[in-house]
Short mmCIF file of C-alpha atoms in Angstrom, two decimals:
data_model
loop_
_atom_site.label_atom_id
_atom_site.label_comp_id
_atom_site.label_asym_id
_atom_site.label_seq_id
_atom_site.Cartn_x
_atom_site.Cartn_y
_atom_site.Cartn_z
CA MET A 1 20.62 8.37 0.50
CA ASN A 2 18.70 7.83 3.73
CA ASP A 3 19.23 10.63 6.27
CA ARG A 4 17.79 8.52 9.09
CA PRO A 5 20.16 5.72 10.14
CA ASP A 6 17.38 4.09 12.24
CA VAL A 7 15.28 3.43 9.11
CA ALA A 8 17.05 0.89 6.90
CA LYS A 9 15.68 0.13 3.45
CA PRO A 10 14.28 -3.43 3.78
CA PRO A 11 14.20 -5.99 0.95
CA THR A 12 10.94 -5.80 -0.97
CA THR A 13 8.38 -7.86 -2.86
CA ARG A 14 6.20 -6.69 -5.77
CA ILE A 15 2.67 -5.31 -5.38
CA PRO A 16 0.22 -5.99 -8.21
CA VAL A 17 -0.74 -2.67 -9.79
CA SER A 18 -3.88 -2.42 -11.87
CA GLY A 19 -4.24 0.33 -14.41
CA ARG A 20 -2.09 1.77 -17.16
CA ASP A 21 1.46 0.70 -16.26
CA TYR A 22 1.50 3.37 -13.57
CA ARG A 23 4.96 3.78 -12.06
CA THR A 24 5.35 0.03 -11.87
CA PRO A 25 6.65 -2.06 -10.31
CA ARG A 26 5.54 -1.15 -6.80
CA SER A 27 7.13 -3.02 -3.95
CA TRP A 28 6.40 -3.99 -0.38
CA PRO A 29 9.00 -4.53 2.39
CA ILE A 30 9.55 -8.23 3.09
CA ASP A 31 8.94 -9.19 6.75
CA HIS A 32 6.86 -6.04 7.31
CA GLN A 33 3.30 -7.15 6.74
CA LEU A 34 0.00 -5.53 7.58
CA THR A 35 -2.93 -7.29 9.18
CA VAL A 36 -6.41 -6.41 7.91
CA ARG A 37 -9.42 -7.60 9.91
CA ALA A 38 -13.08 -6.74 9.45
CA TYR A 39 -15.68 -6.79 12.18
CA ASP A 40 -19.40 -5.95 12.11
CA ASN A 41 -18.95 -2.20 11.88
CA GLU A 42 -15.21 -1.54 11.58
CA VAL A 43 -12.02 -2.50 9.79
CA VAL A 44 -8.70 -2.72 11.63
CA ILE A 45 -5.41 -2.24 9.77
CA GLU A 46 -2.40 -3.05 11.92
CA GLY A 47 1.31 -3.07 11.12
CA ASP A 48 4.76 -2.01 12.22
CA LYS A 49 6.26 1.39 11.32
CA ILE A 50 7.73 0.24 8.00
CA ALA A 51 4.53 -1.46 6.82
CA LEU A 52 2.40 1.54 7.83
CA ARG A 53 4.76 3.93 6.01
CA SER A 54 4.59 1.74 2.91
CA LEU A 55 0.80 1.83 3.06
CA ALA A 56 0.91 5.62 3.47
CA GLU A 57 3.17 5.94 0.41
CA LEU A 58 0.68 3.99 -1.71
CA LEU A 59 -2.20 6.15 -0.47
CA LEU A 60 -0.25 9.34 -1.14
CA MET A 61 0.56 8.11 -4.64
CA LEU A 62 -3.14 7.64 -5.33
CA SER A 63 -3.79 11.22 -4.18
CA GLU A 64 -1.38 12.80 -6.67
CA SER A 65 -2.99 14.78 -9.48
CA ASP A 66 -1.07 12.91 -12.20
CA THR A 67 -2.20 9.46 -11.02
CA PRO A 68 -4.49 7.93 -13.66
CA LEU A 69 -8.01 7.11 -12.46
CA SER A 70 -7.44 3.51 -13.55
CA ALA A 71 -4.53 2.99 -11.12
CA HIS A 72 -5.18 1.01 -7.94
CA PHE A 73 -3.21 -1.38 -5.73
CA HIS A 74 -3.92 -4.87 -4.41
CA LEU A 75 -2.40 -5.99 -1.11
CA GLU A 76 -2.78 -9.72 -0.47
CA ALA A 77 -1.76 -12.28 2.12
CA SER A 78 -0.88 -14.75 -0.65
CA ALA A 79 1.61 -12.22 -2.08
CA GLY A 80 3.26 -11.54 1.29
CA GLN A 81 2.05 -7.99 1.93
CA LEU A 82 -0.57 -9.03 4.51
CA THR A 83 -0.38 -11.56 7.31
CA THR A 84 -1.90 -15.00 6.86
CA GLY A 85 -5.63 -14.84 7.51
CA SER A 86 -5.93 -11.16 6.65
CA MET A 87 -8.61 -9.91 4.34
CA ASN A 88 -7.23 -8.70 1.00
CA LEU A 89 -7.07 -4.92 0.64
CA VAL A 90 -7.61 -2.87 -2.51
CA LEU A 91 -6.54 0.79 -2.51
CA ASP A 92 -8.38 2.86 -5.10
CA HIS A 93 -9.34 6.46 -5.81
CA ASN A 94 -12.04 8.32 -7.69
CA GLU A 95 -12.43 11.55 -9.63
CA TRP A 96 -14.05 13.75 -6.98
CA ASP A 97 -11.07 16.12 -6.86
CA LYS A 98 -11.05 17.13 -10.53
#
């Protein structure tokens, strides 16, 4: 149960997960999209509180020791996680922290 009444659980859409059926399906809150823009020397990721928390949850999941190296997440405008015109975003990890 949610202890914070100001943070309602929004309806969600699925996020494609690549790798060995890792804790699938992942979801993304509908109507809470991120915008990803790339410039010459920087990338800007912009979103509301719910979208940014959802992104943080995916990143934290990738940092867990039991997450397979093959697991990674795709966020795409065509799937509703990113705003129209955003660059697609792939979240991945490597084995540096063995």
